[in-house]
Every structure is written in C-alpha cells, then in structure tokens.
Amino acid sequence: MAKKLQGKFDDNRQAILKATTRLFAKKGVMGTSFSDIAKEVKLSKGTVSYYFPSKEHLVYEVNEFNLSDITSLVFKWLEELQEGDAAEQAIERLMEMLAGNGESLSLELCMMFECMQDVFGLKKRVVEKLFEWQTMIKIGLMKTGLSGRELERRTVLGCTLLESLIVRTALQLPPQPIEYIYDDTPGN
C-alpha cells in the first residue's frame, strides 16, 4: 500500500513539474498561476500547493528539472563523441541534439529572464550550469584533438552557439547555419 501511495505522489509531482515547465515556457513565470497549473494537471490548487508550498519552490524545482534535462543532452553528446571527430561536426551534432528539445530551450530563456531580475534567486544556479556546460563542451572538443588557443576559441564558439540556440528557439527561429560560422577561408 505504501509503495502505491508513493507512486501516486511521484506521479503527481512529475505531472505538476511537466505542466509547469510547459506553462512557464509558454506564459512565463509571472504569467503562470497556481490555478493555471492546477487546471493543466486536473488537480486542485490545494493539491498543487501540497507538493510545492510556494511559487518560489516550484520555480526552483522546474529550473532544476530543466537544467538537468539540458545537461543530460550534453552528457549524451559527450558519450557519443569519438576520438578524432572533426570539431565542426561535433559542435553541429550538439546543436542538433539541443535543437530537438525546443521546450527546454524556450524555458531556459524564460529562466534566464528571471535570473536578470533575480526575483527567485536563480541567477547563481543558472550561471553555475552555464559554466558546467562550457566545461563539458571543452572536454568534448578535446576529444576531437583540439588544444591550446584553438580549443579555447572553439569552446567559446560552442557556448555562444548554445546561448544563441536558446534565444532563437524561444523566438521560434531556426538555428544559425553552422557551416558559415566555421568557414575560416579568407574572403568568405
């Protein structure tokens, strides 16, 4: 009986997090109320409050849920990279993997907006994750054989592309074409 109750608790909690993620990505944090969330998951507002006693708590949990989702994709990319892969193709694969998760990227822009205002104290956590993703991109690019200044340059480029992808996805624009970014031929 206890396992069944725990399962129901976990299911409700996950449903609330997923619905809130969708609503935050669509309406923003300030535009989403507990009533909106309750309606979306077909639970009472009191039940939502039982799982998440404050909006601040819910925002923090949704942010963590989303950051871990993006981090998992970057880890997957790292695992799939092979020694000697071309740096351009490696970054392109990362961008394709991330672009396939538009809801998380749209939500991340929403969370970055909240960070600028630092209403919910998210700034420190999001900045930590951005630096973690930068380190992961650098490790991935080291697998391609890059080193020194070129490694640093491509790492910054990868991070810039990731940040651009977050913004462009939220604005419903296609990603920047990477083949133009990597064309180092003079005059092009």
PDB file of C-alpha atoms in Angstrom:
ATOM      1  CA  MET A   1       0.000   0.000   0.000  1.00  0.00           C
ATOM      2  CA  ALA A   2       2.818   2.438   0.893  1.00  0.00           C
ATOM      3  CA  LYS A   3       4.521   1.852  -2.479  1.00  0.00           C
ATOM      4  CA  LYS A   4       1.261   2.584  -4.287  1.00  0.00           C
ATOM      5  CA  LEU A   5       0.864   5.878  -2.399  1.00  0.00           C
ATOM      6  CA  GLN A   6       4.493   6.788  -3.054  1.00  0.00           C
ATOM      7  CA  GLY A   7       3.991   6.043  -6.752  1.00  0.00           C
ATOM      8  CA  LYS A   8       0.924   8.300  -6.862  1.00  0.00           C
ATOM      9  CA  PHE A   9       2.866  11.022  -5.024  1.00  0.00           C
ATOM     10  CA  ASP A  10       5.760  10.793  -7.504  1.00  0.00           C
ATOM     11  CA  ASP A  11       3.369  10.705 -10.496  1.00  0.00           C
ATOM     12  CA  ASN A  12       1.527  13.831  -9.319  1.00  0.00           C
ATOM     13  CA  ARG A  13       4.780  15.613  -8.592  1.00  0.00           C
ATOM     14  CA  GLN A  14       6.177  14.810 -12.057  1.00  0.00           C
ATOM     15  CA  ALA A  15       2.899  15.801 -13.728  1.00  0.00           C
ATOM     16  CA  ILE A  16       2.976  19.152 -11.923  1.00  0.00           C
ATOM     17  CA  LEU A  17       6.622  19.747 -12.917  1.00  0.00           C
ATOM     18  CA  LYS A  18       5.973  18.872 -16.563  1.00  0.00           C
ATOM     19  CA  ALA A  19       2.825  21.011 -16.777  1.00  0.00           C
ATOM     20  CA  THR A  20       4.584  23.919 -15.083  1.00  0.00           C
ATOM     21  CA  THR A  21       7.504  23.568 -17.477  1.00  0.00           C
ATOM     22  CA  ARG A  22       5.124  23.851 -20.443  1.00  0.00           C
ATOM     23  CA  LEU A  23       3.269  26.797 -18.904  1.00  0.00           C
ATOM     24  CA  PHE A  24       6.429  28.686 -17.929  1.00  0.00           C
ATOM     25  CA  ALA A  25       7.837  28.193 -21.441  1.00  0.00           C
ATOM     26  CA  LYS A  26       4.575  29.465 -22.942  1.00  0.00           C
ATOM     27  CA  LYS A  27       3.420  32.163 -20.488  1.00  0.00           C
ATOM     28  CA  GLY A  28       6.494  32.952 -18.407  1.00  0.00           C
ATOM     29  CA  VAL A  29       6.870  32.578 -14.673  1.00  0.00           C
ATOM     30  CA  MET A  30       4.904  35.677 -13.713  1.00  0.00           C
ATOM     31  CA  GLY A  31       2.154  34.852 -16.206  1.00  0.00           C
ATOM     32  CA  THR A  32       1.576  31.400 -14.703  1.00  0.00           C
ATOM     33  CA  SER A  33      -0.512  30.977 -11.570  1.00  0.00           C
ATOM     34  CA  PHE A  34      -1.091  28.009  -9.284  1.00  0.00           C
ATOM     35  CA  SER A  35      -4.644  27.964 -10.693  1.00  0.00           C
ATOM     36  CA  ASP A  36      -3.258  27.600 -14.237  1.00  0.00           C
ATOM     37  CA  ILE A  37      -1.083  24.708 -13.117  1.00  0.00           C
ATOM     38  CA  ALA A  38      -3.908  23.009 -11.210  1.00  0.00           C
ATOM     39  CA  LYS A  39      -6.186  23.301 -14.237  1.00  0.00           C
ATOM     40  CA  GLU A  40      -3.491  21.864 -16.533  1.00  0.00           C
ATOM     41  CA  VAL A  41      -2.878  18.782 -14.345  1.00  0.00           C
ATOM     42  CA  LYS A  42      -6.539  18.416 -13.312  1.00  0.00           C
ATOM     43  CA  LEU A  43      -5.753  18.689  -9.607  1.00  0.00           C
ATOM     44  CA  SER A  44      -6.995  21.188  -7.052  1.00  0.00           C
ATOM     45  CA  LYS A  45      -4.962  24.298  -6.317  1.00  0.00           C
ATOM     46  CA  GLY A  46      -4.579  22.975  -2.755  1.00  0.00           C
ATOM     47  CA  THR A  47      -3.101  19.720  -4.052  1.00  0.00           C
ATOM     48  CA  VAL A  48      -0.562  21.623  -6.145  1.00  0.00           C
ATOM     49  CA  SER A  49       0.312  23.662  -3.035  1.00  0.00           C
ATOM     50  CA  TYR A  50       0.733  20.443  -1.064  1.00  0.00           C
ATOM     51  CA  TYR A  51       3.504  19.322  -3.450  1.00  0.00           C
ATOM     52  CA  PHE A  52       5.008  22.790  -3.893  1.00  0.00           C
ATOM     53  CA  PRO A  53       4.194  25.108  -0.970  1.00  0.00           C
ATOM     54  CA  SER A  54       5.285  28.301  -2.745  1.00  0.00           C
ATOM     55  CA  LYS A  55       5.816  29.590  -6.235  1.00  0.00           C
ATOM     56  CA  GLU A  56       9.465  30.163  -5.379  1.00  0.00           C
ATOM     57  CA  HIS A  57       9.822  26.462  -4.521  1.00  0.00           C
ATOM     58  CA  LEU A  58       8.099  25.475  -7.756  1.00  0.00           C
ATOM     59  CA  VAL A  59      10.249  27.823  -9.862  1.00  0.00           C
ATOM     60  CA  TYR A  60      13.396  26.396  -8.295  1.00  0.00           C
ATOM     61  CA  GLU A  61      12.292  22.788  -8.916  1.00  0.00           C
ATOM     62  CA  VAL A  62      11.261  23.490 -12.519  1.00  0.00           C
ATOM     63  CA  ASN A  63      14.583  25.225 -13.118  1.00  0.00           C
ATOM     64  CA  GLU A  64      16.486  22.213 -11.722  1.00  0.00           C
ATOM     65  CA  PHE A  65      14.321  19.827 -13.763  1.00  0.00           C
ATOM     66  CA  ASN A  66      15.065  21.815 -16.920  1.00  0.00           C
ATOM     67  CA  LEU A  67      18.782  22.308 -16.272  1.00  0.00           C
ATOM     68  CA  SER A  68      19.221  18.581 -15.682  1.00  0.00           C
ATOM     69  CA  ASP A  69      17.391  17.867 -18.951  1.00  0.00           C
ATOM     70  CA  ILE A  70      19.781  20.051 -20.951  1.00  0.00           C
ATOM     71  CA  THR A  71      22.796  18.701 -19.036  1.00  0.00           C
ATOM     72  CA  SER A  72      21.707  15.141 -19.874  1.00  0.00           C
ATOM     73  CA  LEU A  73      21.724  16.017 -23.576  1.00  0.00           C
ATOM     74  CA  VAL A  74      25.225  17.470 -23.310  1.00  0.00           C
ATOM     75  CA  PHE A  75      26.369  14.314 -21.460  1.00  0.00           C
ATOM     76  CA  LYS A  76      24.837  12.185 -24.207  1.00  0.00           C
ATOM     77  CA  TRP A  77      26.737  14.224 -26.794  1.00  0.00           C
ATOM     78  CA  LEU A  78      29.965  13.722 -24.827  1.00  0.00           C
ATOM     79  CA  GLU A  79      29.421   9.965 -24.661  1.00  0.00           C
ATOM     80  CA  GLU A  80      28.779   9.721 -28.404  1.00  0.00           C
ATOM     81  CA  LEU A  81      31.886  11.703 -29.394  1.00  0.00           C
ATOM     82  CA  GLN A  82      34.759   9.648 -30.734  1.00  0.00           C
ATOM     83  CA  GLU A  83      38.450  10.479 -30.529  1.00  0.00           C
ATOM     84  CA  GLY A  84      39.421  12.381 -33.653  1.00  0.00           C
ATOM     85  CA  ASP A  85      35.903  13.533 -34.641  1.00  0.00           C
ATOM     86  CA  ALA A  86      36.037  16.855 -36.515  1.00  0.00           C
ATOM     87  CA  ALA A  87      35.315  19.782 -34.188  1.00  0.00           C
ATOM     88  CA  GLU A  88      32.842  21.361 -36.606  1.00  0.00           C
ATOM     89  CA  GLN A  89      30.766  18.198 -36.888  1.00  0.00           C
ATOM     90  CA  ALA A  90      30.946  17.669 -33.121  1.00  0.00           C
ATOM     91  CA  ILE A  91      29.526  21.141 -32.414  1.00  0.00           C
ATOM     92  CA  GLU A  92      26.955  20.694 -35.172  1.00  0.00           C
ATOM     93  CA  ARG A  93      25.773  17.406 -33.588  1.00  0.00           C
ATOM     94  CA  LEU A  94      25.488  19.097 -30.195  1.00  0.00           C
ATOM     95  CA  MET A  95      23.380  21.911 -31.646  1.00  0.00           C
ATOM     96  CA  GLU A  96      21.134  19.397 -33.456  1.00  0.00           C
ATOM     97  CA  MET A  97      20.612  17.402 -30.269  1.00  0.00           C
ATOM     98  CA  LEU A  98      19.754  20.526 -28.294  1.00  0.00           C
ATOM     99  CA  ALA A  99      17.535  21.965 -31.045  1.00  0.00           C
ATOM    100  CA  GLY A 100      15.414  18.822 -30.830  1.00  0.00           C
ATOM    101  CA  ASN A 101      14.484  19.821 -27.289  1.00  0.00           C
ATOM    102  CA  GLY A 102      12.844  23.157 -28.015  1.00  0.00           C
ATOM    103  CA  GLU A 103      10.641  23.277 -24.929  1.00  0.00           C
ATOM    104  CA  SER A 104      13.658  23.042 -22.611  1.00  0.00           C
ATOM    105  CA  LEU A 105      15.484  25.738 -24.547  1.00  0.00           C
ATOM    106  CA  SER A 106      12.455  28.052 -24.506  1.00  0.00           C
ATOM    107  CA  LEU A 107      12.082  27.510 -20.789  1.00  0.00           C
ATOM    108  CA  GLU A 108      15.779  28.209 -20.284  1.00  0.00           C
ATOM    109  CA  LEU A 109      15.372  31.636 -21.874  1.00  0.00           C
ATOM    110  CA  CYS A 110      12.439  32.246 -19.542  1.00  0.00           C
ATOM    111  CA  MET A 111      14.618  31.227 -16.586  1.00  0.00           C
ATOM    112  CA  MET A 112      17.453  33.468 -17.817  1.00  0.00           C
ATOM    113  CA  PHE A 113      14.995  36.362 -17.894  1.00  0.00           C
ATOM    114  CA  GLU A 114      14.073  35.568 -14.289  1.00  0.00           C
ATOM    115  CA  CYS A 115      17.801  35.489 -13.471  1.00  0.00           C
ATOM    116  CA  MET A 116      18.261  39.006 -14.798  1.00  0.00           C
ATOM    117  CA  GLN A 117      15.655  40.180 -12.316  1.00  0.00           C
ATOM    118  CA  ASP A 118      16.862  37.627  -9.729  1.00  0.00           C
ATOM    119  CA  VAL A 119      13.363  37.518  -8.253  1.00  0.00           C
ATOM    120  CA  PHE A 120      13.614  33.851  -7.311  1.00  0.00           C
ATOM    121  CA  GLY A 121      17.352  33.647  -6.637  1.00  0.00           C
ATOM    122  CA  LEU A 122      18.022  31.536  -9.747  1.00  0.00           C
ATOM    123  CA  LYS A 123      20.947  33.530 -11.100  1.00  0.00           C
ATOM    124  CA  LYS A 124      23.677  31.706  -9.175  1.00  0.00           C
ATOM    125  CA  ARG A 125      22.365  28.263 -10.173  1.00  0.00           C
ATOM    126  CA  VAL A 126      21.923  29.112 -13.873  1.00  0.00           C
ATOM    127  CA  VAL A 127      25.388  30.699 -14.048  1.00  0.00           C
ATOM    128  CA  GLU A 128      26.862  27.539 -12.448  1.00  0.00           C
ATOM    129  CA  LYS A 129      25.165  25.414 -15.119  1.00  0.00           C
ATOM    130  CA  LEU A 130      26.362  27.650 -17.955  1.00  0.00           C
ATOM    131  CA  PHE A 131      29.947  27.199 -16.726  1.00  0.00           C
ATOM    132  CA  GLU A 132      29.370  23.448 -16.336  1.00  0.00           C
ATOM    133  CA  TRP A 133      28.097  23.241 -19.929  1.00  0.00           C
ATOM    134  CA  GLN A 134      31.131  25.247 -21.078  1.00  0.00           C
ATOM    135  CA  THR A 135      33.444  22.754 -19.352  1.00  0.00           C
ATOM    136  CA  MET A 136      31.562  19.835 -20.915  1.00  0.00           C
ATOM    137  CA  ILE A 137      31.828  21.394 -24.389  1.00  0.00           C
ATOM    138  CA  LYS A 138      35.556  21.945 -23.849  1.00  0.00           C
ATOM    139  CA  ILE A 139      36.045  18.298 -22.788  1.00  0.00           C
ATOM    140  CA  GLY A 140      34.127  17.180 -25.865  1.00  0.00           C
ATOM    141  CA  LEU A 141      36.229  19.327 -28.145  1.00  0.00           C
ATOM    142  CA  MET A 142      39.413  17.980 -26.530  1.00  0.00           C
ATOM    143  CA  LYS A 143      38.257  14.559 -27.761  1.00  0.00           C
ATOM    144  CA  THR A 144      38.384  15.942 -31.299  1.00  0.00           C
ATOM    145  CA  GLY A 145      42.082  16.676 -30.859  1.00  0.00           C
ATOM    146  CA  LEU A 146      41.852  20.422 -30.359  1.00  0.00           C
ATOM    147  CA  SER A 147      44.208  22.065 -27.890  1.00  0.00           C
ATOM    148  CA  GLY A 148      45.584  25.447 -26.890  1.00  0.00           C
ATOM    149  CA  ARG A 149      44.145  28.624 -28.331  1.00  0.00           C
ATOM    150  CA  GLU A 150      42.083  26.777 -30.952  1.00  0.00           C
ATOM    151  CA  LEU A 151      40.418  24.700 -28.211  1.00  0.00           C
ATOM    152  CA  GLU A 152      39.582  27.866 -26.283  1.00  0.00           C
ATOM    153  CA  ARG A 153      38.267  29.597 -29.412  1.00  0.00           C
ATOM    154  CA  ARG A 154      36.018  26.672 -30.398  1.00  0.00           C
ATOM    155  CA  THR A 155      34.778  26.271 -26.810  1.00  0.00           C
ATOM    156  CA  VAL A 156      33.698  29.910 -26.722  1.00  0.00           C
ATOM    157  CA  LEU A 157      32.094  29.475 -30.128  1.00  0.00           C
ATOM    158  CA  GLY A 158      30.213  26.359 -28.935  1.00  0.00           C
ATOM    159  CA  CYS A 159      28.939  28.193 -25.851  1.00  0.00           C
ATOM    160  CA  THR A 160      27.919  31.190 -27.929  1.00  0.00           C
ATOM    161  CA  LEU A 161      26.030  28.901 -30.301  1.00  0.00           C
ATOM    162  CA  LEU A 162      24.278  27.245 -27.355  1.00  0.00           C
ATOM    163  CA  GLU A 163      23.204  30.603 -25.943  1.00  0.00           C
ATOM    164  CA  SER A 164      22.087  31.727 -29.411  1.00  0.00           C
ATOM    165  CA  LEU A 165      20.149  28.498 -29.860  1.00  0.00           C
ATOM    166  CA  ILE A 166      18.304  29.105 -26.581  1.00  0.00           C
ATOM    167  CA  VAL A 167      17.246  32.587 -27.725  1.00  0.00           C
ATOM    168  CA  ARG A 168      16.415  31.586 -31.309  1.00  0.00           C
ATOM    169  CA  THR A 169      14.351  28.598 -30.161  1.00  0.00           C
ATOM    170  CA  ALA A 170      12.333  30.750 -27.784  1.00  0.00           C
ATOM    171  CA  LEU A 171      11.716  33.188 -30.650  1.00  0.00           C
ATOM    172  CA  GLN A 172      10.774  30.259 -32.919  1.00  0.00           C
ATOM    173  CA  LEU A 173      13.624  30.991 -35.328  1.00  0.00           C
ATOM    174  CA  PRO A 174      15.782  28.297 -36.954  1.00  0.00           C
ATOM    175  CA  PRO A 175      19.311  27.761 -35.622  1.00  0.00           C
ATOM    176  CA  GLN A 176      22.146  29.683 -37.232  1.00  0.00           C
ATOM    177  CA  PRO A 177      23.728  27.714 -40.110  1.00  0.00           C
ATOM    178  CA  ILE A 178      26.954  26.369 -38.635  1.00  0.00           C
ATOM    179  CA  GLU A 179      28.708  25.859 -41.968  1.00  0.00           C
ATOM    180  CA  TYR A 180      29.046  29.651 -42.333  1.00  0.00           C
ATOM    181  CA  ILE A 181      30.345  30.085 -38.822  1.00  0.00           C
ATOM    182  CA  TYR A 182      33.176  27.600 -39.308  1.00  0.00           C
ATOM    183  CA  ASP A 183      34.247  28.780 -42.750  1.00  0.00           C
ATOM    184  CA  ASP A 184      37.689  30.250 -41.991  1.00  0.00           C
ATOM    185  CA  THR A 185      38.533  30.828 -45.652  1.00  0.00           C
ATOM    186  CA  PRO A 186      39.574  34.483 -46.198  1.00  0.00           C
ATOM    187  CA  GLY A 187      37.092  36.474 -48.231  1.00  0.00           C
ATOM    188  CA  ASN A 188      34.079  34.291 -47.406  1.00  0.00           C
TER     189      ASN A 188
END
